[in-house]
mmCIF file of C-alpha atoms in Angstrom:
data_model
loop_
_atom_site.group_PDB
_atom_site.id
_atom_site.type_symbol
_atom_site.label_atom_id
_atom_site.label_comp_id
_atom_site.label_asym_id
_atom_site.label_seq_id
_atom_site.Cartn_x
_atom_site.Cartn_y
_atom_site.Cartn_z
ATOM 1 C CA GLY A 181 3.702 -258.268 -139.818
ATOM 2 C CA VAL A 182 1.230 -260.513 -141.624
ATOM 3 C CA THR A 183 -1.292 -260.200 -138.780
ATOM 4 C CA ILE A 184 -1.026 -256.408 -138.729
ATOM 5 C CA ASN A 185 -1.365 -256.173 -142.527
ATOM 6 C CA ALA A 186 -4.418 -258.424 -142.451
ATOM 7 C CA SER A 187 -5.978 -256.214 -139.776
ATOM 8 C CA ILE A 188 -5.316 -253.072 -141.810
ATOM 9 C CA VAL A 189 -6.727 -254.622 -144.973
ATOM 10 C CA GLY A 190 -9.781 -255.787 -143.020
ATOM 11 C CA ASN A 191 -10.393 -252.276 -141.629
ATOM 12 C CA ILE A 192 -10.052 -250.696 -145.065
ATOM 13 C CA ALA A 193 -12.447 -253.252 -146.543
ATOM 14 C CA SER A 194 -14.974 -252.468 -143.801
ATOM 15 C CA ILE A 195 -14.708 -248.712 -144.439
ATOM 16 C CA VAL A 196 -15.142 -249.184 -148.202
ATOM 17 C CA ALA A 197 -18.157 -251.447 -147.618
ATOM 18 C CA ASN A 198 -19.767 -248.820 -145.371
ATOM 19 C CA LEU A 199 -19.173 -246.104 -147.958
ATOM 20 C CA GLU A 200 -20.645 -248.278 -150.701
ATOM 21 C CA THR A 201 -23.723 -248.941 -148.548
ATOM 22 C CA GLU A 202 -24.196 -245.221 -147.820
ATOM 23 C CA SER A 203 -23.740 -244.420 -151.503
ATOM 24 C CA SER A 204 -26.242 -247.068 -152.583
ATOM 25 C CA LEU A 205 -28.865 -245.857 -150.105
ATOM 26 C CA PHE A 206 -28.436 -242.242 -151.170
ATOM 27 C CA ILE A 207 -28.592 -243.122 -154.866
ATOM 28 C CA LYS A 208 -31.791 -245.065 -154.211
ATOM 29 C CA ARG A 209 -33.339 -242.056 -152.428
ATOM 30 C CA ALA A 210 -32.218 -239.727 -155.224
ATOM 31 C CA ASP A 211 -33.640 -242.032 -157.909
ATOM 32 C CA THR A 212 -36.966 -242.210 -156.044
ATOM 33 C CA LEU A 213 -37.166 -238.413 -155.946
ATOM 34 C CA GLN A 214 -36.243 -238.048 -159.617
ATOM 35 C CA ASP A 215 -38.887 -240.642 -160.556
ATOM 36 C CA TYR A 216 -41.477 -238.695 -158.563
ATOM 37 C CA LEU A 217 -40.607 -235.436 -160.316
ATOM 38 C CA HIS A 218 -40.703 -237.122 -163.729
ATOM 39 C CA GLN A 219 -43.995 -238.951 -163.119
ATOM 40 C CA HIS A 220 -45.684 -235.707 -162.108
ATOM 41 C CA ASN A 221 -44.410 -233.975 -165.268
ATOM 42 C CA LEU A 222 -42.729 -231.192 -163.339
ATOM 43 C CA PRO A 223 -40.765 -228.654 -165.430
ATOM 44 C CA GLN A 224 -37.312 -229.744 -166.578
ATOM 45 C CA GLN A 225 -35.837 -226.729 -164.812
ATOM 46 C CA ILE A 226 -37.172 -227.995 -161.455
ATOM 47 C CA GLN A 227 -35.877 -231.496 -162.130
ATOM 48 C CA GLU A 228 -32.436 -230.121 -163.005
ATOM 49 C CA ARG A 229 -32.318 -227.992 -159.841
ATOM 50 C CA ALA A 230 -33.232 -231.025 -157.764
ATOM 51 C CA ARG A 231 -30.506 -233.092 -159.428
ATOM 52 C CA LYS A 232 -27.844 -230.427 -158.830
ATOM 53 C CA TYR A 233 -28.917 -230.060 -155.207
ATOM 54 C CA LEU A 234 -28.676 -233.826 -154.621
ATOM 55 C CA ASP A 235 -25.219 -233.870 -156.240
ATOM 56 C CA TRP A 236 -24.107 -231.083 -153.917
ATOM 57 C CA LEU A 237 -25.702 -232.708 -150.871
ATOM 58 C CA TRP A 238 -23.793 -235.925 -151.482
ATOM 59 C CA SER A 239 -20.454 -234.233 -152.188
ATOM 60 C CA GLU A 240 -20.704 -231.970 -149.125
ATOM 61 C CA LYS A 241 -22.667 -234.008 -146.580
ATOM 62 C CA ARG A 242 -22.755 -237.573 -147.864
ATOM 63 C CA GLY A 243 -26.509 -237.045 -147.918
ATOM 64 C CA LYS A 244 -26.839 -236.652 -144.155
ATOM 65 C CA ASN A 245 -28.626 -234.091 -142.007
ATOM 66 C CA GLN A 246 -26.252 -232.524 -139.475
ATOM 67 C CA ASP A 247 -28.894 -231.674 -136.877
ATOM 68 C CA ALA A 248 -30.263 -235.222 -136.942
ATOM 69 C CA MET A 249 -26.791 -236.606 -136.268
ATOM 70 C CA LEU A 250 -26.106 -234.139 -133.455
ATOM 71 C CA ILE A 251 -29.354 -235.048 -131.689
ATOM 72 C CA GLU A 252 -28.125 -238.645 -131.449
ATOM 73 C CA LEU A 253 -25.137 -237.547 -129.340
ATOM 74 C CA PRO A 254 -25.263 -237.370 -125.513
ATOM 75 C CA PHE A 255 -26.067 -233.849 -124.292
ATOM 76 C CA THR A 256 -22.562 -233.113 -122.978
ATOM 77 C CA LEU A 257 -20.879 -234.276 -126.193
ATOM 78 C CA ARG A 258 -23.440 -232.436 -128.317
ATOM 79 C CA SER A 259 -22.640 -229.295 -126.323
ATOM 80 C CA GLU A 260 -18.925 -229.667 -126.999
ATOM 81 C CA VAL A 261 -19.492 -230.212 -130.715
ATOM 82 C CA SER A 262 -21.767 -227.168 -130.929
ATOM 83 C CA ASN A 263 -19.248 -225.066 -129.047
ATOM 84 C CA LEU A 264 -16.378 -226.004 -131.319
ATOM 85 C CA SER A 265 -18.257 -225.590 -134.600
ATOM 86 C CA ARG A 266 -20.757 -222.790 -133.904
ATOM 87 C CA LEU A 267 -19.448 -220.559 -131.130
ATOM 88 C CA LYS A 268 -17.502 -218.479 -133.627
ATOM 89 C CA TYR A 269 -20.726 -217.247 -135.212
ATOM 90 C CA VAL A 270 -22.116 -216.049 -131.886
ATOM 91 C CA ARG A 271 -18.826 -214.366 -130.985
ATOM 92 C CA SER A 272 -18.672 -212.620 -134.374
ATOM 93 C CA CYS A 273 -22.070 -211.000 -133.802
ATOM 94 C CA GLU A 274 -21.641 -207.486 -132.416
ATOM 95 C CA PHE A 275 -24.532 -207.613 -129.969
ATOM 96 C CA PHE A 276 -23.478 -211.015 -128.553
ATOM 97 C CA LYS A 277 -19.743 -210.340 -128.200
ATOM 98 C CA GLN A 278 -19.779 -209.201 -124.567
ATOM 99 C CA LEU A 279 -21.948 -212.018 -123.236
ATOM 100 C CA PRO A 280 -20.553 -214.473 -120.659
ATOM 101 C CA ASP A 281 -19.533 -217.914 -121.902
ATOM 102 C CA ASN A 282 -22.595 -219.708 -120.508
ATOM 103 C CA LEU A 283 -24.995 -217.563 -122.547
ATOM 104 C CA VAL A 284 -22.852 -217.753 -125.690
ATOM 105 C CA GLU A 285 -22.844 -221.535 -125.396
ATOM 106 C CA ALA A 286 -26.617 -221.610 -124.814
ATOM 107 C CA ILE A 287 -27.170 -219.611 -128.010
ATOM 108 C CA ALA A 288 -24.896 -221.919 -130.033
ATOM 109 C CA MET A 289 -26.822 -224.941 -128.746
ATOM 110 C CA CYS A 290 -30.097 -223.481 -130.075
ATOM 111 C CA PHE A 291 -28.909 -223.070 -133.657
ATOM 112 C CA LYS A 292 -30.808 -224.982 -136.348
ATOM 113 C CA SER A 293 -29.121 -225.772 -139.657
ATOM 114 C CA HIS A 294 -30.737 -225.204 -143.062
ATOM 115 C CA LEU A 295 -29.652 -226.164 -146.582
ATOM 116 C CA TYR A 296 -30.712 -224.156 -149.637
ATOM 117 C CA SER A 297 -30.215 -224.708 -153.341
ATOM 118 C CA VAL A 298 -29.189 -221.969 -155.796
ATOM 119 C CA HIS A 299 -31.890 -219.261 -156.077
ATOM 120 C CA ASP A 300 -34.070 -220.784 -153.359
ATOM 121 C CA GLN A 301 -36.158 -218.113 -151.656
ATOM 122 C CA ILE A 302 -35.143 -217.872 -148.001
ATOM 123 C CA VAL A 303 -37.078 -214.782 -146.929
ATOM 124 C CA SER A 304 -39.812 -212.828 -148.726
ATOM 125 C CA VAL A 305 -40.998 -209.263 -148.193
ATOM 126 C CA GLY A 306 -44.014 -209.286 -145.882
ATOM 127 C CA ASP A 307 -43.197 -212.606 -144.205
ATOM 128 C CA GLU A 308 -43.606 -212.550 -140.443
ATOM 129 C CA SER A 309 -40.107 -212.528 -138.970
ATOM 130 C CA PHE A 310 -38.964 -214.927 -136.251
ATOM 131 C CA GLU A 311 -35.332 -215.832 -136.910
ATOM 132 C CA LEU A 312 -31.816 -214.474 -137.136
ATOM 133 C CA PHE A 313 -29.705 -216.249 -139.799
ATOM 134 C CA PHE A 314 -25.954 -216.816 -139.883
ATOM 135 C CA ILE A 315 -24.357 -217.830 -143.185
ATOM 136 C CA GLU A 316 -22.118 -220.823 -142.593
ATOM 137 C CA LYS A 317 -21.292 -221.577 -146.238
ATOM 138 C CA GLY A 318 -22.227 -219.973 -149.548
ATOM 139 C CA GLY A 319 -23.832 -216.566 -149.935
ATOM 140 C CA VAL A 320 -27.239 -214.902 -150.233
ATOM 141 C CA GLU A 321 -28.601 -212.061 -152.347
ATOM 142 C CA VAL A 322 -30.810 -209.184 -151.241
ATOM 143 C CA ILE A 323 -33.474 -208.695 -153.933
ATOM 144 C CA LEU A 324 -35.582 -205.596 -154.509
ATOM 145 C CA SER A 325 -39.383 -205.773 -154.510
ATOM 146 C CA ASP A 326 -39.387 -206.314 -158.315
ATOM 147 C CA GLY A 327 -38.096 -209.818 -157.566
ATOM 148 C CA LYS A 328 -35.167 -209.477 -159.983
ATOM 149 C CA THR A 329 -32.775 -206.671 -159.061
ATOM 150 C CA VAL A 330 -29.926 -207.716 -156.762
ATOM 151 C CA CYS A 331 -28.962 -204.799 -154.498
ATOM 152 C CA ALA A 332 -26.490 -206.574 -152.214
ATOM 153 C CA LYS A 333 -24.796 -209.884 -151.495
ATOM 154 C CA ILE A 334 -24.077 -211.255 -148.020
ATOM 155 C CA ASP A 335 -21.249 -213.777 -147.812
ATOM 156 C CA ALA A 336 -20.314 -216.599 -145.433
ATOM 157 C CA GLY A 337 -19.504 -215.522 -141.896
ATOM 158 C CA ASN A 338 -22.117 -212.751 -141.841
ATOM 159 C CA PHE A 339 -25.707 -212.656 -140.618
ATOM 160 C CA PHE A 340 -29.083 -211.142 -141.517
ATOM 161 C CA GLY A 341 -32.586 -210.819 -140.089
ATOM 162 C CA GLU A 342 -31.432 -209.789 -136.613
ATOM 163 C CA SER A 343 -34.437 -207.525 -135.991
ATOM 164 C CA ALA A 344 -36.597 -210.638 -135.654
ATOM 165 C CA LEU A 345 -35.004 -211.442 -132.287
ATOM 166 C CA PHE A 346 -35.914 -208.133 -130.713
ATOM 167 C CA GLN A 347 -39.281 -207.146 -132.123
ATOM 168 C CA SER A 348 -42.303 -208.596 -133.875
ATOM 169 C CA GLY A 349 -42.686 -207.505 -137.451
ATOM 170 C CA HIS A 350 -42.442 -208.458 -141.093
ATOM 171 C CA ARG A 351 -39.497 -208.925 -143.421
ATOM 172 C CA MET A 352 -38.450 -205.796 -145.292
ATOM 173 C CA ALA A 353 -36.432 -207.505 -148.041
ATOM 174 C CA ASN A 354 -36.339 -210.576 -150.250
ATOM 175 C CA ILE A 355 -33.415 -212.893 -149.559
ATOM 176 C CA ARG A 356 -32.493 -215.768 -151.852
ATOM 177 C CA ALA A 357 -29.584 -218.187 -152.051
ATOM 178 C CA ALA A 358 -26.840 -217.065 -154.426
ATOM 179 C CA ASP A 359 -25.094 -220.440 -154.131
ATOM 180 C CA PHE A 360 -25.749 -223.727 -152.415
ATOM 181 C CA CYS A 361 -26.061 -222.418 -148.863
ATOM 182 C CA GLU A 362 -25.724 -223.664 -145.333
ATOM 183 C CA LEU A 363 -27.405 -221.371 -142.814
ATOM 184 C CA LEU A 364 -27.767 -221.442 -139.044
ATOM 185 C CA SER A 365 -30.864 -219.885 -137.496
ATOM 186 C CA LEU A 366 -31.740 -218.669 -134.013
ATOM 187 C CA HIS A 367 -35.474 -218.419 -133.283
ATOM 188 C CA ARG A 368 -36.951 -215.603 -131.195
ATOM 189 C CA VAL A 369 -38.613 -218.127 -128.850
ATOM 190 C CA ASP A 370 -35.245 -219.725 -128.044
ATOM 191 C CA PHE A 371 -33.607 -216.304 -127.692
ATOM 192 C CA ARG A 372 -36.193 -215.169 -125.141
ATOM 193 C CA GLN A 373 -35.981 -218.442 -123.247
ATOM 194 C CA ILE A 374 -32.186 -218.122 -122.946
ATOM 195 C CA PHE A 375 -32.458 -214.622 -121.480
ATOM 196 C CA LYS A 376 -35.515 -215.326 -119.346
ATOM 197 C CA ASN A 377 -33.446 -215.165 -116.152
ATOM 198 C CA HIS A 378 -30.754 -212.823 -117.488
ATOM 199 C CA LYS A 379 -32.563 -209.517 -117.929
ATOM 200 C CA GLU A 380 -29.467 -207.388 -117.375
ATOM 201 C CA GLU A 381 -27.542 -209.127 -120.140
ATOM 202 C CA GLN A 382 -30.609 -208.960 -122.393
ATOM 203 C CA ALA A 383 -30.794 -205.196 -121.875
ATOM 204 C CA LYS A 384 -27.127 -204.850 -122.895
ATOM 205 C CA VAL A 385 -27.720 -206.900 -126.043
ATOM 206 C CA MET A 386 -30.723 -204.724 -126.884
ATOM 207 C CA GLU A 387 -28.680 -201.559 -126.338
ATOM 208 C CA VAL A 388 -25.981 -202.676 -128.781
ATOM 209 C CA PHE A 389 -28.604 -203.713 -131.325
ATOM 210 C CA GLU A 390 -30.277 -200.288 -131.142
ATOM 211 C CA GLN A 391 -26.897 -198.587 -131.621
ATOM 212 C CA MET A 392 -26.342 -200.710 -134.717
ATOM 213 C CA GLN A 393 -29.763 -199.754 -136.026
ATOM 214 C CA GLN A 394 -29.030 -196.059 -135.558
ATOM 215 C CA ARG A 395 -25.715 -196.388 -137.424
ATOM 216 C CA ASN A 396 -27.460 -198.157 -140.283
ATOM 217 C CA ILE A 397 -30.123 -195.443 -140.492
ATOM 218 C CA LYS A 398 -27.486 -192.680 -140.627
ATOM 219 C CA ARG A 399 -25.467 -194.550 -143.233
ATOM 220 C CA ASN A 400 -28.539 -195.045 -145.447
ATOM 221 C CA GLU A 401 -29.472 -191.380 -145.117
ATOM 222 C CA SER A 402 -26.009 -190.309 -146.272
ATOM 223 C CA VAL A 403 -26.144 -192.435 -149.428
#
């Protein structure tokens, strides 16, 4: 009993020590950033936004970048992790639903994660478009060209910017973070590479996308 208790206490002490080390390193990084902002006399509003973002980053992520950690995993394990955590977003997308498992998994593997603070600009009108975004956590606002009026909010589990996968063009709306946001993006280059040898499936995806576009046009005309 004594040996087992000593082992348990030792393990707990090791875990606490690791957490304290991680916390100390993150606090040091945060202090360095705050000192930089202060020394350059940046507006108090910017300094406060940075502080709130760092607080959120620590509470949600322990200050770590998910993509950087995933890259350290062996390919097969990284694939399994991506499948378990990100497949649901691909499957929830109307124009990806009917794809075979191998293509769904390939799409999930190409996702890049992004973190945004409250009111960060994600997309601006006129920007060249390259990426589809899925909202993993938080929500985003669609802003009119005046830069102030919110005309819609898109919540976690939904996506935006899908036209970028299928055609070159420019963004038609301003999108900013309504909350602290975690987004997943799929770049057009990766999308085309995935379907390079799957033209039939790509045509089906394009067909569903065009049907969605037509429905959206009709709905907007009826408003």
